[in-house]
Amino acid sequence: MAIIPTFLEICILPVASTPAEGINIPQMQEISTFKSNPVVEEIAQPITVRLVGENIAGSGVIISQVGTEYFVLTCAHVIDSNQGAKFVVLTSDGKEHTTQRDSRFNFRDIDLAVVKFSTNNQYPVAVVSENLIFSLGEEVYVTGFPNYQQKPVNLVPTIDLGIQSYNFTKGKIIHVLNLPLEKGYKIGMSNEIEVGMSGGPVLNQDGELVGIIGRTKYAFGGLDAYRFFDGSQPSEELVEELLVASWAIPIAKLNLVQ
């Protein structure tokens, strides 16, 4: 029997040394600038895909290949509006591939989903990091496809641009939570993330996949947007710290079974 990916290990347990409460992690006050990593840039673009369809516009990352089938990890909220419907994956060469959600993957309350597409074309697959030690100040890179471009007068949709709206961002980790926010978000970053980049990869300095981005800074919903995984509510003071970060779900490793 062919080996197929059945699930990703999503870590909602402690991932680093943090205060006992695992909640109030202070934001770094100074984020030093650094040059972009050309090695990571070279790795990132070919593994990053765009998801497009009716009510769908988001990003994803190729995590596995089995024969002619490719598996893409993205955020569940990117595709939830098209349950059971087919849509399109745009790969880095600009080609369109019909795809749909792979129902074998069940992440329960975590904001993740897997879609698959078939092609004879060859595409690289992300290397999933097994290192879950995240440190404040650690450099991270996020890629994806913003839904809009800022023009002098207004925002212009990028759907017709396909993969031309690809965006590579660099930043640093500014929060590490023991107790994640709802949907599994626990890594806060300084990276500037735009709507449409949800589902895109978070890569470390070696170009390894360490997370999936899914929340921009200053999320809509105020306090309600920053509930913790256990349903508890942070204080307004803590929310002030959390809302200045973009948030990602950490990915431990890809488990394969026969």
XYZ file of C-alpha atoms in Angstrom, residues 78-230:
153
model
C -9.482 29.672 3.988
C -11.574 26.855 2.501
C -14.412 26.393 4.998
C -16.838 28.386 2.844
C -16.474 25.835 0.022
C -17.122 22.577 1.851
C -16.963 19.721 -0.662
C -16.509 22.035 -3.625
C -13.554 22.017 -5.962
C -11.316 25.024 -6.450
C -7.892 25.802 -7.897
C -4.319 25.640 -6.648
C -1.899 27.981 -8.417
C 1.665 26.686 -8.267
C 4.844 28.729 -8.600
C 5.024 28.112 -12.366
C 1.622 29.774 -12.800
C -0.209 26.543 -13.617
C -3.715 25.890 -12.306
C -4.597 22.573 -10.665
C -8.113 21.539 -9.679
C -8.197 20.583 -6.018
C -10.481 19.893 -3.086
C -10.221 19.243 0.633
C -8.775 15.889 1.698
C -11.274 14.599 4.262
C -8.796 12.060 5.689
C -7.159 14.872 7.599
C -8.976 15.920 10.756
C -7.409 18.658 12.868
C -10.468 19.039 15.103
C -10.322 22.512 16.717
C -7.046 23.531 15.055
C -7.348 25.986 12.151
C -5.708 23.701 9.596
C -6.798 21.692 6.573
C -5.209 19.720 3.750
C -6.113 19.858 0.068
C -4.684 17.711 -2.706
C -4.162 17.957 -6.444
C -2.816 15.641 -9.119
C -0.252 16.474 -11.789
C 2.674 14.962 -13.644
C 4.632 18.158 -13.055
C 7.334 18.103 -10.416
C 7.260 20.517 -7.479
C 9.448 20.704 -4.368
C 8.024 19.738 -0.992
C 8.565 21.640 2.248
C 10.947 20.174 4.789
C 9.052 20.105 8.084
C 11.236 20.996 11.063
C 11.305 18.649 14.051
C 12.694 21.396 16.281
C 10.003 23.024 18.405
C 12.265 25.277 20.419
C 11.177 28.796 19.526
C 13.059 31.754 20.955
C 12.133 35.391 21.261
C 14.036 37.298 18.604
C 14.406 34.286 16.323
C 14.222 35.253 12.653
C 11.285 33.832 10.701
C 10.012 34.213 7.148
C 6.425 34.087 5.915
C 5.177 33.850 2.340
C 1.789 34.009 0.678
C -0.472 35.907 -1.684
C -2.162 39.107 -0.450
C -5.688 39.609 -1.774
C -5.106 43.318 -2.340
C -2.379 45.693 -3.445
C -2.131 49.181 -2.035
C -2.443 51.814 -4.742
C -2.184 55.605 -4.262
C -5.957 55.972 -3.974
C -7.342 52.591 -2.930
C -6.813 48.847 -2.553
C -6.838 46.831 -5.765
C -7.813 43.108 -5.793
C -5.040 40.735 -6.878
C -7.094 37.691 -7.911
C -6.501 38.361 -11.614
C -2.762 38.637 -10.959
C -2.497 35.000 -9.926
C 0.930 34.255 -8.472
C 2.250 37.728 -9.313
C 1.059 38.979 -5.926
C 3.493 36.645 -4.125
C 4.878 38.241 -0.980
C 7.948 37.249 1.055
C 8.133 38.797 4.512
C 10.803 38.696 7.159
C 10.442 39.290 10.881
C 11.126 37.914 14.323
C 9.279 35.951 16.969
C 7.937 38.340 19.621
C 5.599 36.009 21.553
C 5.706 32.335 22.510
C 2.636 31.092 24.379
C 2.398 27.914 26.413
C -1.380 28.154 26.322
C -2.298 28.866 22.702
C -5.010 31.131 21.472
C -8.132 29.579 19.985
C -7.580 27.411 16.913
C -4.016 26.593 17.975
C -2.307 29.958 17.404
C 0.671 30.292 19.730
C 3.598 31.895 17.862
C 3.410 35.696 17.591
C 5.660 37.377 15.025
C 6.593 40.860 13.885
C 6.115 39.925 10.193
C 3.694 42.146 8.291
C 0.978 39.756 7.112
C -1.861 40.727 4.789
C -5.291 39.221 4.187
C -4.889 36.403 1.665
C -1.631 35.124 3.131
C -3.472 32.867 5.588
C -2.330 29.290 5.120
C 1.137 30.314 3.960
C 4.302 28.795 5.422
C 6.377 30.103 8.295
C 10.003 29.150 7.692
C 13.037 29.262 9.966
C 16.520 30.438 8.975
C 17.221 27.051 7.386
C 14.138 27.239 5.206
C 12.333 24.548 7.217
C 8.587 24.700 7.781
C 7.881 25.542 11.436
C 4.340 26.899 11.242
C 1.345 28.068 9.266
C 0.356 31.724 9.328
C -3.314 32.489 9.833
C -3.885 35.731 11.707
C -2.859 39.282 10.887
C -2.052 41.963 13.408
C -4.987 43.759 15.026
C -7.494 40.992 14.323
C -11.153 41.920 14.012
C -13.246 41.157 17.072
C -11.382 42.928 19.850
C -11.110 40.887 23.052
C -13.124 38.023 21.576
C -10.498 37.530 18.885
C -7.881 36.713 21.517
C -9.493 33.990 23.631
C -7.224 31.199 24.755
C -7.584 27.577 23.664
C -9.269 26.635 26.950
